[in-house]
Amino acid sequence: MVWNGILLLVTALLPPSGPGWQWPLRPAPQILRVFDPPAHPWDPGHRGVDLAATPGSLVYATGPGRVGFARDLAGRGVVTIVHGTLRTTYLPVHPSVHPGRRVSAGDPIGRVENVLGHCGQTPCLHWGLREGVEYLDPLTLLGLGPVRLLPWWDAPPWNPAEAPLPPPDPPTTRRQ
Ligand SMILES: [Zn+2]
């Protein structure tokens, strides 16, 4: 049941795409692997997108915020930026910023580490987006599709038995 509330929150608060959000790499990188959220929270899946990246190249904040996490985690450098209720994650990145630092969109936050494995023998940058415990497709920040806010883990959040009138169709939910 808690997922319903979270999903509603997520779809309601997903920021508009457009100026203010940008790729974490320059020029705009090739996408090696798309967002593929698991059917259930405990299932494997891909909770972000993988971008072709040259080790040593600069990684940029995709939006304004504050550095939340910037250190080695299980052999890979990880940087997280908090943007209000959203969080973006970048790895493997050797950070050039410290937690607490304010960043603007496009500020360098580190360099791609020469760590293989996540994309096989191809170096890549994993870019993730979260709202609370929910993983979202970071490409939505750039206005790129497909938008995948699925799955629903439970019944629809609206219960007809408790609502006198049907609600308007939620325009931002269940888009594929
Ligand atoms: Zn990945």
XYZ file of C-alpha atoms and ligand atoms in Angstrom:
177
model
C 0.000 0.000 0.000
C 2.806 2.387 0.754
C 3.974 2.190 -2.828
C 0.787 3.779 -4.055
C 1.324 6.858 -2.006
C 4.909 7.070 -3.081
C 4.040 6.694 -6.730
C 1.409 9.369 -6.479
C 3.895 11.635 -4.832
C 6.484 10.852 -7.447
C 4.260 11.522 -10.393
C 2.965 14.699 -8.826
C 6.375 16.070 -7.989
C 8.406 15.025 -10.969
C 9.921 18.273 -12.090
C 9.279 19.677 -15.494
C 12.027 18.925 -17.897
C 13.845 21.577 -19.816
C 16.443 24.189 -19.056
C 18.129 23.640 -15.740
C 18.717 19.965 -16.354
C 21.456 18.650 -18.533
C 23.480 15.571 -19.387
C 26.177 14.590 -16.909
C 28.604 14.166 -19.797
C 29.613 16.362 -22.744
C 28.907 16.121 -25.556
C 25.556 14.374 -25.163
C 26.563 10.747 -24.641
C 25.423 7.548 -26.246
C 22.976 5.587 -24.128
C 24.234 2.063 -23.588
C 21.452 0.792 -21.383
C 18.073 2.284 -20.603
C 16.126 2.488 -17.376
C 14.527 -0.846 -16.605
C 12.882 -0.777 -13.191
C 12.153 -4.134 -11.612
C 8.615 -5.425 -11.322
C 9.082 -5.624 -7.570
C 11.424 -3.715 -5.307
C 13.382 -6.843 -4.498
C 13.861 -7.962 -8.111
C 16.891 -7.188 -10.208
C 16.542 -4.460 -12.761
C 18.339 -1.409 -13.972
C 17.675 1.596 -11.794
C 19.160 4.243 -14.026
C 20.689 4.706 -17.444
C 24.195 3.826 -18.576
C 26.020 6.347 -20.691
C 29.096 5.671 -22.791
C 31.947 7.443 -21.042
C 35.670 7.833 -21.458
C 37.555 7.242 -18.216
C 38.980 10.514 -16.978
C 36.331 12.672 -18.624
C 34.521 15.255 -16.543
C 31.156 14.512 -14.970
C 28.743 17.408 -14.483
C 25.885 18.053 -12.103
C 22.719 17.517 -14.084
C 20.832 20.102 -12.078
C 21.256 22.584 -9.243
C 21.494 21.118 -5.781
C 23.773 20.109 -2.995
C 26.256 17.261 -2.891
C 24.916 14.595 -0.584
C 27.426 11.815 -0.976
C 30.862 11.768 -2.577
C 33.118 8.876 -1.747
C 34.187 5.379 -2.539
C 31.549 2.714 -2.125
C 32.497 -0.922 -2.690
C 35.403 -0.040 -4.920
C 33.636 2.583 -7.012
C 33.395 6.280 -6.464
C 29.825 7.465 -6.068
C 28.499 11.019 -6.134
C 24.942 11.879 -5.171
C 23.376 15.297 -5.595
C 20.247 16.312 -3.724
C 17.864 18.500 -5.721
C 15.034 19.217 -3.333
C 13.089 15.971 -3.130
C 15.032 14.388 -5.980
C 18.443 12.793 -5.905
C 20.729 12.053 -8.819
C 23.518 9.499 -8.558
C 26.638 9.137 -10.679
C 29.114 6.262 -10.731
C 31.888 5.340 -11.060
C 33.108 8.863 -10.417
C 36.227 10.101 -8.672
C 34.670 13.061 -6.891
C 36.047 16.584 -6.983
C 33.365 17.851 -4.595
C 32.565 17.252 -0.957
C 29.237 16.598 0.730
C 27.382 19.805 1.472
C 28.787 21.703 -1.471
C 26.214 23.603 -3.498
C 26.372 22.989 -7.211
C 24.718 24.523 -10.240
C 23.661 22.601 -13.294
C 26.772 21.934 -15.320
C 29.269 22.250 -12.492
C 31.966 19.576 -12.643
C 31.616 17.079 -9.812
C 34.398 14.662 -10.677
C 35.816 12.422 -13.360
C 34.762 9.062 -14.718
C 36.791 6.359 -13.016
C 38.491 3.661 -14.988
C 36.370 0.900 -13.462
C 34.876 -1.706 -15.744
C 32.165 -4.210 -15.005
C 28.862 -2.392 -14.895
C 28.752 -2.292 -18.714
C 31.002 -5.296 -19.284
C 34.230 -4.245 -20.935
C 32.813 -0.908 -22.050
C 33.458 2.033 -19.768
C 30.251 3.759 -18.810
C 28.683 6.166 -16.382
C 25.629 4.981 -14.474
C 23.241 7.871 -13.912
C 20.366 7.360 -11.521
C 17.416 9.379 -10.282
C 15.443 8.794 -7.111
C 12.555 10.360 -5.321
C 12.489 8.898 -1.834
C 12.815 5.169 -2.278
C 11.471 5.274 -5.808
C 13.788 5.044 -8.794
C 12.878 7.132 -11.817
C 14.190 7.401 -15.322
C 16.746 10.219 -15.309
C 16.058 10.854 -18.974
C 12.752 12.393 -17.920
C 14.784 15.292 -16.549
C 15.899 16.039 -20.074
C 12.463 15.638 -21.561
C 13.481 12.396 -23.228
C 11.303 9.349 -23.248
C 10.005 6.895 -22.867
C 8.671 7.907 -19.509
C 8.402 4.842 -17.338
C 7.004 5.494 -13.931
C 5.693 1.978 -13.695
C 5.252 -0.444 -12.185
C 2.271 -0.383 -9.918
C 2.782 -2.899 -7.166
C -0.672 -2.808 -5.802
C -4.208 -1.747 -6.556
C -4.794 1.694 -8.057
C -4.331 4.450 -5.500
C -7.880 5.618 -5.985
C -10.483 3.480 -4.281
C -13.917 3.902 -5.914
C -15.653 2.719 -2.764
C -14.275 5.663 -0.868
C -14.671 8.356 -3.480
C -18.013 9.911 -4.316
C -16.880 10.926 -7.772
C -14.266 9.517 -10.070
C -11.164 11.630 -10.115
C -9.944 13.192 -13.321
C -7.505 11.063 -15.234
C -4.095 11.629 -13.755
C -2.181 12.945 -16.744
C 1.260 12.093 -15.503
C 0.672 8.575 -14.266
C 0.943 5.332 -16.138
C 2.573 6.861 -19.129
C 4.615 4.351 -21.063
Zn 23.637 1.206 -14.832
